[in-house]
Amino acid sequence: MREIRSLGKVVVVGQGYVGLPLAMRAVERGWDVVGFDVDEQRVKRLSEGDSYVEDVRREALTASIRCGRFRATTDALLCAGFDVAVITVPTPLREGNPDLSYIDDASRMLSGHVHSGAAVILESTTYPGTTEELVGPLLEAGSGLAAGKDFWLGYSPERIDPGNTTWTFGTTPKVVSGVTPASTNAIKAFYDTLVDQTVTVSSTGVAELTKLLENTFRHVNIALVNELAMFAAELDIDIWEAIEAASTKPFGFMAFTPGPGVGGHCLPIDPSYLSWRVRRNLGRSFRFVELANDVNEHMPDYVVQRLMVGLNRRQKSVSGSRILLLGLAYKRNTGDARESPAVAVAHRLLTLGADVRAADPYVVEEHIPASVVRVQLCPEEVALANAVVVLTDHDAFDLRLLDDASYVLDTRHCVQSAAVESL
Ligand SMILES: NC(=O)c1ccc[n+]([C@@H]2O[C@H](COP(=O)([O-])OP(=O)(O)OC[C@H]3O[C@@H](n4cnc5c(N)ncnc54)[C@H](O)[C@@H]3O)[C@@H](O)[C@H]2O)c1
């Protein structure tokens, strides 16, 4: 790594899928970075140069540590004296309600280190109002300083797309906002050092809503095409061909494809933050989100139902059948199995008494259901399977091996062979 003068000190609170790539990018652009996390195991791995995030290469991590610009820690005292702190902690749902306890903890920790002229930015996905109503007051109470006047406060949504090599951290435009114009300027100045283009919006509420709009848009459109796929199958019309044909329209159409459901940290969760806020503040239901949740959550059941019908046609039952699942990650070319619909399919098949085997080169052991036998995609496994179900279209799969399969249910429309049935 070439020697460049330090731009200052950045603290990234939360070293996960969002925080670690951000930390690496800041190091690359000349910041001294402290990666703070409460998970000792993660901090230990990072300190040993062991990256658990696909988009962060081991070499980049090791180089950042060696040049003295990056340090992972569980010690909050090392956060002192920051110029910029970015919060990238989880925002899960607990029994359908937003759980902001991680943001709360992170804000309280940072409040002891905020000083005049420092900037604090929230990046965690959350409902509109969180930065001003939760983070600001906590920082002010702990520091005795005024947000937007003494120190800068803002929100900038993360748009990271794991596995995407075209739209990277640096090339994807970043929306930035602050609680005052001075905050916005400071926060924009920080991200201008990290990305090619920043897009300034007028309030943190707009920035928070922007992220939820982007994810709700995807969630709803995926649900639309999933529901259509189920009807098209019954009408005996090829949905994939219709999507391809519709995609030739140069305006007013954007292609979304059916699949076994939605997963990851975003789509199954983020739109519900918005519908929760709408219900809580306006007393109304956000029907599109609720309908999309309903359709997308049903998809693993639908995949199993289609498999049952396919096996039935071959005089077989799911119970006792040997079923090979290809892919357990929710997204191609990643090992992220959080909320993965493929894992939901595996659980349902196990409950029905199937002998379930799964191949996924990326997903780590702990995310694979205990009774699922982990295998490699190879001619023997394909030959012995009563059905192969393609759930994640990883590039690493040699799909030509499926030519000899007796029955393939392809939920991603990526296999071409006689015995294939697409979703
Ligand atoms: N993963 C994505 O693709 C993605 C994309 C856009 C936005 N987001 C949002 O970004 C946020 C973070 O997501 P992620 O995928 O990086 O989560 P993650 O679970 O991969 O990482 C979060 C990290 O924060 C740590 N943490 C929890 N509480 C902490 C605390 N008080 N102090 C310090 N560290 C703490 C956890 O130990 C974990 O390492 C979420 O709000 C998510 O919705 C995620």
Coordinates of C-alpha atoms and ligand atoms in Angstrom, one line a residue:
M1 CA 0.0 0.0 0.0
R2 CA 1.5 3.4 -1.0
E3 CA 2.3 5.8 1.8
I4 CA -0.2 8.7 2.0
R5 CA -0.7 11.3 4.6
S6 CA -3.5 10.4 7.0
L7 CA -6.8 12.2 6.4
G8 CA -7.8 11.7 10.0
K9 CA -9.3 9.0 12.3
V10 CA -12.4 7.1 11.4
V11 CA -14.2 4.7 13.7
V12 CA -16.5 2.1 12.2
V13 CA -18.8 0.6 14.8
G14 CA -19.8 -2.9 13.6
Q15 CA -17.5 -4.9 11.4
G16 CA -20.0 -6.9 9.4
Y17 CA -21.0 -7.0 5.7
V18 CA -21.4 -3.2 5.7
G19 CA -18.8 -2.1 8.2
L20 CA -15.8 -4.1 7.1
P21 CA -15.8 -3.0 3.4
L22 CA -16.4 0.6 4.5
A23 CA -13.4 0.3 6.9
M24 CA -11.2 -1.1 4.1
R25 CA -12.2 1.6 1.6
A26 CA -11.4 4.3 4.2
V27 CA -8.0 2.8 4.8
E28 CA -7.4 2.6 1.0
R29 CA -8.3 6.3 0.7
G30 CA -5.9 7.4 3.5
W31 CA -7.9 7.3 6.7
D32 CA -6.7 5.7 10.0
V33 CA -9.4 3.3 10.9
V34 CA -10.5 1.6 14.1
G35 CA -13.0 -1.2 13.4
F36 CA -14.9 -1.5 16.7
D37 CA -17.1 -4.6 17.2
V38 CA -18.5 -6.3 20.3
D39 CA -18.0 -9.8 18.8
E40 CA -14.6 -11.0 20.2
Q41 CA -14.5 -13.8 17.7
R42 CA -14.9 -11.5 14.7
V43 CA -12.3 -9.1 16.1
K44 CA -9.8 -11.9 16.7
R45 CA -10.3 -13.1 13.1
L46 CA -9.8 -9.7 11.7
S47 CA -6.7 -9.1 13.7
E48 CA -5.3 -12.3 12.2
G49 CA -6.1 -11.0 8.7
D50 CA -8.9 -13.5 8.3
S51 CA -11.8 -11.9 6.4
Y52 CA -15.3 -13.4 6.7
V53 CA -16.8 -11.0 4.2
E54 CA -16.4 -12.2 0.6
D55 CA -15.9 -8.7 -0.9
V56 CA -12.9 -8.1 1.4
R57 CA -9.9 -10.0 0.3
R58 CA -7.5 -11.4 2.9
E59 CA -4.6 -9.6 1.2
A60 CA -6.3 -6.2 1.5
L61 CA -7.1 -6.8 5.1
T62 CA -3.6 -7.9 5.9
A63 CA -2.0 -5.0 4.1
S64 CA -4.3 -2.6 6.0
I65 CA -3.2 -4.0 9.3
R66 CA 0.5 -4.1 8.3
C67 CA 0.6 -0.5 7.2
G68 CA -0.8 0.5 10.6
R69 CA -3.9 2.1 9.2
F70 CA -6.4 -0.5 10.4
R71 CA -7.0 -1.9 13.8
A72 CA -10.0 -4.2 14.9
T73 CA -10.9 -4.0 18.5
T74 CA -13.5 -4.6 21.2
D75 CA -12.0 -1.9 23.3
A76 CA -14.2 1.2 23.2
L77 CA -11.4 3.4 24.6
L78 CA -9.7 3.1 21.2
C79 CA -12.6 5.0 19.6
A80 CA -11.6 8.2 21.4
G81 CA -10.4 11.1 19.3
F82 CA -12.3 10.2 16.1
D83 CA -12.9 12.7 13.3
V84 CA -15.7 10.6 11.8
A85 CA -17.6 7.7 13.3
V86 CA -19.9 5.5 11.2
I87 CA -22.5 3.2 12.8
T88 CA -23.1 0.0 10.9
V89 CA -24.7 -2.3 13.4
P90 CA -27.6 -4.7 12.9
T91 CA -31.2 -3.6 12.8
P92 CA -33.2 -6.9 13.0
L93 CA -36.9 -7.4 13.6
R94 CA -38.0 -8.9 16.9
E95 CA -41.5 -10.5 16.7
G96 CA -42.2 -8.1 13.8
N97 CA -41.0 -5.0 15.5
P98 CA -37.8 -3.0 14.8
D99 CA -35.0 -3.7 17.3
L100 CA -32.9 -0.6 17.6
S101 CA -31.0 -1.8 20.7
Y102 CA -27.8 -2.2 18.7
I103 CA -28.0 1.4 17.4
D104 CA -28.8 2.5 20.9
D105 CA -25.7 0.7 22.4
A106 CA -23.5 2.1 19.6
S107 CA -24.7 5.7 20.1
R108 CA -24.2 5.5 23.9
M109 CA -20.7 4.2 23.4
L110 CA -19.8 6.9 20.9
S111 CA -21.4 9.7 23.0
G112 CA -18.5 9.4 25.5
H113 CA -16.0 10.2 22.7
V114 CA -17.8 12.9 20.6
H115 CA -16.0 16.2 20.6
S116 CA -16.5 19.5 18.8
G117 CA -16.1 19.2 15.0
A118 CA -16.4 15.4 15.0
A119 CA -19.0 13.7 12.7
V120 CA -21.2 10.8 13.5
I121 CA -23.0 9.0 10.6
L122 CA -25.6 6.3 10.9
E123 CA -25.6 3.8 8.0
S124 CA -27.7 1.0 9.5
T125 CA -31.0 0.6 7.7
T126 CA -33.8 1.9 9.8
Y127 CA -37.1 3.7 9.7
P128 CA -37.3 7.5 9.0
G129 CA -36.7 9.5 12.1
T130 CA -34.1 7.3 13.8
T131 CA -31.1 9.6 13.3
E132 CA -32.9 12.7 14.8
E133 CA -35.1 11.0 17.4
L134 CA -32.8 8.3 18.7
V135 CA -29.1 8.8 17.8
G136 CA -29.0 12.6 18.1
P137 CA -30.5 12.8 21.7
L138 CA -28.2 9.9 22.9
L139 CA -25.1 11.6 21.6
E140 CA -26.1 14.9 23.0
A141 CA -26.9 13.5 26.4
G142 CA -23.6 11.7 26.7
S143 CA -21.4 14.5 25.3
G144 CA -23.2 17.6 26.5
L145 CA -22.8 19.0 23.0
A146 CA -25.4 20.0 20.4
A147 CA -25.9 17.9 17.3
G148 CA -25.6 19.9 14.1
K149 CA -24.0 22.8 15.9
D150 CA -21.1 21.5 18.0
F151 CA -20.7 18.2 16.2
W152 CA -22.0 16.9 12.9
L153 CA -24.7 14.2 12.6
G154 CA -26.2 12.6 9.6
Y155 CA -27.4 9.5 7.8
S156 CA -26.1 7.8 4.7
P157 CA -27.7 4.6 3.5
E158 CA -25.5 1.7 2.5
R159 CA -26.0 0.3 -1.0
I160 CA -23.4 -2.5 -0.9
D161 CA -24.3 -5.4 -3.3
P162 CA -22.3 -8.4 -2.2
G163 CA -20.6 -10.2 -5.1
N164 CA -21.2 -7.3 -7.6
T165 CA -17.9 -6.4 -9.2
T166 CA -19.3 -3.7 -11.5
W167 CA -21.0 -1.6 -8.9
T168 CA -18.4 -1.4 -6.1
F169 CA -18.2 0.7 -3.0
G170 CA -16.3 3.4 -4.9
T171 CA -18.5 3.5 -8.1
T172 CA -21.9 3.3 -6.5
P173 CA -23.3 6.8 -5.8
K174 CA -23.8 7.5 -2.1
V175 CA -26.8 9.4 -0.7
V176 CA -25.7 11.7 2.1
S177 CA -27.6 13.9 4.6
G178 CA -27.2 15.8 7.8
V179 CA -29.3 17.3 10.6
T180 CA -28.1 20.8 9.6
P181 CA -26.4 22.2 6.5
A182 CA -23.1 22.2 8.3
S183 CA -23.6 18.5 9.2
T184 CA -24.4 17.7 5.6
N185 CA -21.3 19.5 4.3
A186 CA -19.0 17.6 6.7
I187 CA -20.6 14.3 5.9
K188 CA -20.5 14.9 2.2
A189 CA -16.8 15.9 2.5
F190 CA -16.1 12.5 4.2
Y191 CA -17.8 10.4 1.6
D192 CA -16.3 12.5 -1.2
T193 CA -13.0 10.9 -0.2
L194 CA -14.5 7.4 -0.5
V195 CA -16.8 7.3 -3.5
D196 CA -16.9 8.8 -7.0
Q197 CA -20.3 10.5 -6.5
T198 CA -22.3 11.7 -3.5
V199 CA -25.9 12.7 -3.8
T200 CA -27.0 15.2 -1.2
V201 CA -30.6 15.2 0.1
S202 CA -32.3 17.7 2.3
S203 CA -32.8 15.8 5.5
T204 CA -31.9 12.6 7.3
G205 CA -35.5 11.5 7.0
V206 CA -35.3 11.6 3.2
A207 CA -32.0 9.6 3.3
E208 CA -33.6 7.0 5.6
L209 CA -36.6 6.8 3.4
T210 CA -34.5 6.5 0.3
K211 CA -33.0 3.3 1.5
L212 CA -36.4 1.8 2.4
L213 CA -37.8 2.9 -0.9
E214 CA -35.1 1.1 -2.8
N215 CA -35.5 -2.1 -0.9
T216 CA -39.3 -2.0 -0.8
F217 CA -39.3 -1.4 -4.6
R218 CA -37.3 -4.6 -5.1
H219 CA -39.3 -6.6 -2.5
V220 CA -42.6 -5.7 -4.1
N221 CA -41.5 -6.3 -7.7
I222 CA -40.0 -9.7 -6.8
A223 CA -43.3 -10.6 -5.1
L224 CA -45.2 -9.5 -8.2
V225 CA -43.2 -11.7 -10.5
N226 CA -43.3 -14.6 -8.0
E227 CA -47.0 -14.5 -7.8
L228 CA -47.2 -14.2 -11.6
A229 CA -44.9 -17.3 -11.9
M230 CA -47.3 -19.3 -9.8
F231 CA -50.2 -18.4 -12.0
A232 CA -48.3 -18.8 -15.2
A233 CA -47.3 -22.3 -14.2
E234 CA -51.0 -23.2 -13.7
L235 CA -51.9 -21.5 -17.0
D236 CA -49.1 -23.5 -18.7
I237 CA -47.4 -20.3 -20.0
D238 CA -43.6 -19.8 -19.8
I239 CA -43.1 -16.9 -17.4
W240 CA -39.4 -16.7 -18.2
E241 CA -40.1 -16.2 -21.9
A242 CA -42.6 -13.5 -21.1
I243 CA -40.1 -11.7 -18.9
E244 CA -37.5 -11.9 -21.6
A245 CA -39.9 -10.5 -24.2
A246 CA -41.1 -7.7 -21.9
S247 CA -37.4 -6.8 -21.3
T248 CA -37.1 -5.8 -25.0
K249 CA -39.3 -2.8 -24.2
P250 CA -36.7 0.1 -24.0
F251 CA -38.7 2.2 -21.5
G252 CA -41.1 1.7 -18.6
F253 CA -40.2 -1.9 -17.7
M254 CA -37.6 -3.4 -15.5
A255 CA -37.0 -7.1 -15.3
F256 CA -37.3 -9.0 -12.0
T257 CA -37.1 -12.8 -12.0
P258 CA -39.0 -15.3 -9.9
G259 CA -37.1 -17.4 -7.3
P260 CA -37.5 -19.5 -4.1
G261 CA -38.2 -16.4 -2.0
V262 CA -36.1 -13.5 -0.6
G263 CA -33.3 -13.6 1.9
G264 CA -30.4 -11.8 3.4
H265 CA -30.4 -8.9 5.8
C266 CA -32.4 -6.5 3.6
L267 CA -35.6 -7.6 1.8
P268 CA -37.2 -9.8 4.4
I269 CA -36.6 -7.1 7.0
D270 CA -36.2 -3.5 5.8
P271 CA -39.7 -3.0 4.2
S272 CA -41.2 -4.1 7.5
Y273 CA -39.4 -1.2 9.3
L274 CA -41.3 1.1 7.0
S275 CA -44.6 -0.6 7.4
W276 CA -44.1 -0.5 11.2
R277 CA -43.4 3.2 11.1
V278 CA -46.5 3.8 9.0
R279 CA -48.7 1.8 11.3
R280 CA -47.2 3.3 14.4
N281 CA -47.4 6.9 13.3
L282 CA -50.3 7.0 10.9
G283 CA -52.3 4.0 12.2
R284 CA -52.6 2.6 8.7
S285 CA -51.2 -0.5 7.1
F286 CA -48.7 -0.4 4.2
R287 CA -50.6 -3.0 2.1
F288 CA -47.9 -3.4 -0.6
V289 CA -45.3 -4.4 1.9
E290 CA -47.7 -6.8 3.7
L291 CA -48.7 -8.4 0.4
A292 CA -45.1 -8.7 -0.7
N293 CA -44.1 -10.3 2.6
D294 CA -47.0 -12.7 2.2
V295 CA -46.1 -13.8 -1.3
N296 CA -42.3 -14.0 -0.8
E297 CA -42.6 -15.9 2.5
H298 CA -44.8 -18.4 0.7
M299 CA -42.3 -19.2 -2.0
P300 CA -40.3 -21.9 -0.2
D301 CA -43.6 -23.8 0.4
Y302 CA -44.4 -23.3 -3.3
V303 CA -41.1 -24.8 -4.3
V304 CA -41.7 -27.8 -2.1
Q305 CA -45.2 -28.2 -3.5
R306 CA -43.9 -28.1 -7.1
L307 CA -41.3 -30.7 -6.1
M308 CA -44.0 -32.9 -4.6
V309 CA -46.0 -32.7 -7.8
G310 CA -42.9 -33.4 -10.0
L311 CA -42.0 -36.4 -7.9
N312 CA -45.5 -37.6 -7.9
R313 CA -45.5 -37.7 -11.7
R314 CA -42.6 -40.0 -11.4
Q315 CA -44.4 -42.3 -9.0
K316 CA -42.3 -41.0 -6.0
S317 CA -43.0 -39.3 -2.8
V318 CA -40.9 -36.6 -1.1
S319 CA -40.7 -38.9 1.9
G320 CA -37.8 -41.3 1.4
S321 CA -36.6 -39.5 -1.8
R322 CA -33.0 -38.4 -2.1
I323 CA -33.0 -34.8 -2.9
L324 CA -29.9 -32.8 -3.9
L325 CA -30.2 -29.0 -3.3
L326 CA -27.8 -26.8 -5.2
G327 CA -27.1 -23.6 -3.3
L328 CA -28.1 -22.6 0.2
A329 CA -27.1 -19.0 0.1
Y330 CA -29.8 -16.4 -0.5
K331 CA -27.7 -14.8 -3.3
R332 CA -25.5 -16.1 -6.1
N333 CA -21.8 -16.2 -5.5
T334 CA -22.0 -15.3 -1.8
G335 CA -22.0 -17.4 1.3
D336 CA -24.7 -15.4 3.0
A337 CA -27.4 -17.8 4.2
R338 CA -29.2 -15.3 6.6
E339 CA -32.9 -15.7 6.1
S340 CA -32.2 -17.8 3.0
P341 CA -35.2 -19.3 1.4
A342 CA -33.0 -22.2 0.3
V343 CA -32.5 -23.1 4.0
A344 CA -36.3 -22.8 4.5
V345 CA -36.8 -25.3 1.6
A346 CA -34.2 -27.7 3.2
H347 CA -36.1 -27.6 6.5
R348 CA -39.4 -28.3 4.9
L349 CA -38.1 -31.2 3.0
L350 CA -36.5 -32.7 6.1
T351 CA -39.8 -32.4 7.9
L352 CA -41.5 -34.3 5.1
G353 CA -39.0 -37.1 5.5
A354 CA -36.7 -36.5 2.5
D355 CA -33.0 -37.5 2.5
V356 CA -31.6 -34.0 1.9
R357 CA -28.2 -33.3 0.5
A358 CA -26.9 -29.9 -0.3
A359 CA -24.0 -28.5 -2.3
D360 CA -22.8 -24.9 -1.7
P361 CA -19.2 -24.0 -2.0
Y362 CA -19.5 -20.8 0.0
V363 CA -21.9 -21.3 2.9
V364 CA -20.1 -22.1 6.2
E365 CA -21.0 -25.3 8.1
E366 CA -22.9 -23.5 10.9
H367 CA -25.5 -22.2 8.5
I368 CA -26.3 -25.7 7.1
P369 CA -29.2 -27.4 8.9
A370 CA -27.9 -30.3 11.0
S371 CA -29.7 -33.1 9.2
V372 CA -28.6 -32.0 5.8
V373 CA -25.7 -33.9 4.3
R374 CA -23.2 -31.6 2.8
V375 CA -21.9 -32.8 -0.5
Q376 CA -20.0 -31.6 -3.6
L377 CA -21.8 -31.3 -6.9
C378 CA -20.5 -34.4 -8.7
P379 CA -21.8 -37.0 -11.2
E380 CA -22.4 -39.6 -8.5
E381 CA -24.6 -37.3 -6.4
V382 CA -26.6 -36.3 -9.4
A383 CA -27.0 -39.9 -10.5
L384 CA -28.2 -41.0 -7.1
A385 CA -30.6 -38.1 -6.5
N386 CA -34.4 -38.6 -7.2
A387 CA -34.5 -34.8 -7.7
V388 CA -32.1 -31.9 -8.0
V389 CA -33.4 -28.5 -6.9
V390 CA -31.4 -25.5 -8.1
L391 CA -31.9 -22.8 -5.4
T392 CA -28.9 -20.5 -5.9
D393 CA -27.2 -20.1 -9.3
H394 CA -23.6 -19.8 -8.1
D395 CA -21.1 -19.5 -11.0
A396 CA -19.0 -22.2 -9.4
F397 CA -21.6 -24.9 -10.2
D398 CA -20.9 -26.9 -13.3
L399 CA -24.5 -27.2 -14.5
R400 CA -23.5 -29.5 -17.4
L401 CA -23.4 -32.2 -14.7
L402 CA -27.2 -32.0 -14.5
D403 CA -27.6 -33.4 -18.0
D404 CA -27.8 -36.9 -16.5
A405 CA -30.2 -36.0 -13.7
S406 CA -33.5 -37.8 -13.7
Y407 CA -35.4 -34.7 -12.6
V408 CA -34.3 -31.1 -12.1
L409 CA -36.5 -28.3 -10.6
D410 CA -34.7 -25.1 -11.5
T411 CA -35.9 -22.1 -9.5
R412 CA -33.4 -19.8 -11.2
H413 CA -33.9 -20.7 -14.8
C414 CA -30.2 -21.4 -15.4
V415 CA -30.2 -25.0 -16.5
Q416 CA -30.8 -26.3 -20.0
S417 CA -31.5 -30.0 -20.2
A418 CA -34.4 -32.2 -21.1
A419 CA -35.4 -33.2 -17.6
V420 CA -35.6 -29.6 -16.3
E421 CA -38.7 -27.9 -15.0
S422 CA -38.4 -24.2 -14.3
L423 CA -40.3 -22.4 -11.6
Ligands
LIG1 N1 -25.5 -6.8 4.4 C1 -26.0 -6.0 3.4 O1 -25.9 -6.3 2.3 C2 -26.6 -4.6 3.8 C3 -26.8 -3.7 2.8 C4 -27.3 -2.4 3.1 C5 -27.6 -2.1 4.5 N2 -27.4 -3.0 5.4 C6 -27.7 -2.6 6.8 O2 -26.5 -2.4 7.5 C7 -26.6 -2.7 8.9 C8 -25.5 -3.7 9.2 O3 -25.7 -4.9 8.4 P1 -24.6 -6.0 8.2 O4 -25.1 -6.9 7.1 O5 -23.2 -5.4 8.1 O6 -24.7 -6.8 9.7 P2 -23.7 -7.8 10.3 O7 -24.4 -8.6 11.2 O8 -22.9 -8.5 9.2 O9 -22.6 -6.9 11.1 C9 -23.0 -6.1 12.2 C10 -21.8 -6.2 13.2 O10 -22.2 -5.3 14.2 C11 -21.7 -5.8 15.4 N3 -22.3 -5.2 16.6 C12 -23.5 -5.4 17.1 N4 -23.7 -4.5 18.1 C13 -22.6 -3.7 18.2 C14 -22.3 -2.7 19.0 N5 -23.1 -2.2 20.0 N6 -21.0 -2.1 18.8 C15 -20.2 -2.6 17.9 N7 -20.5 -3.6 17.1 C16 -21.7 -4.1 17.2 C17 -22.0 -7.3 15.3 O11 -21.2 -8.1 16.2 C18 -21.6 -7.5 13.8 O12 -20.2 -7.9 13.6 C19 -28.0 -3.3 9.1 O13 -28.8 -2.2 9.5 C20 -28.4 -3.7 7.6 O14 -29.8 -3.7 7.4 C21 -26.9 -4.3 5.1

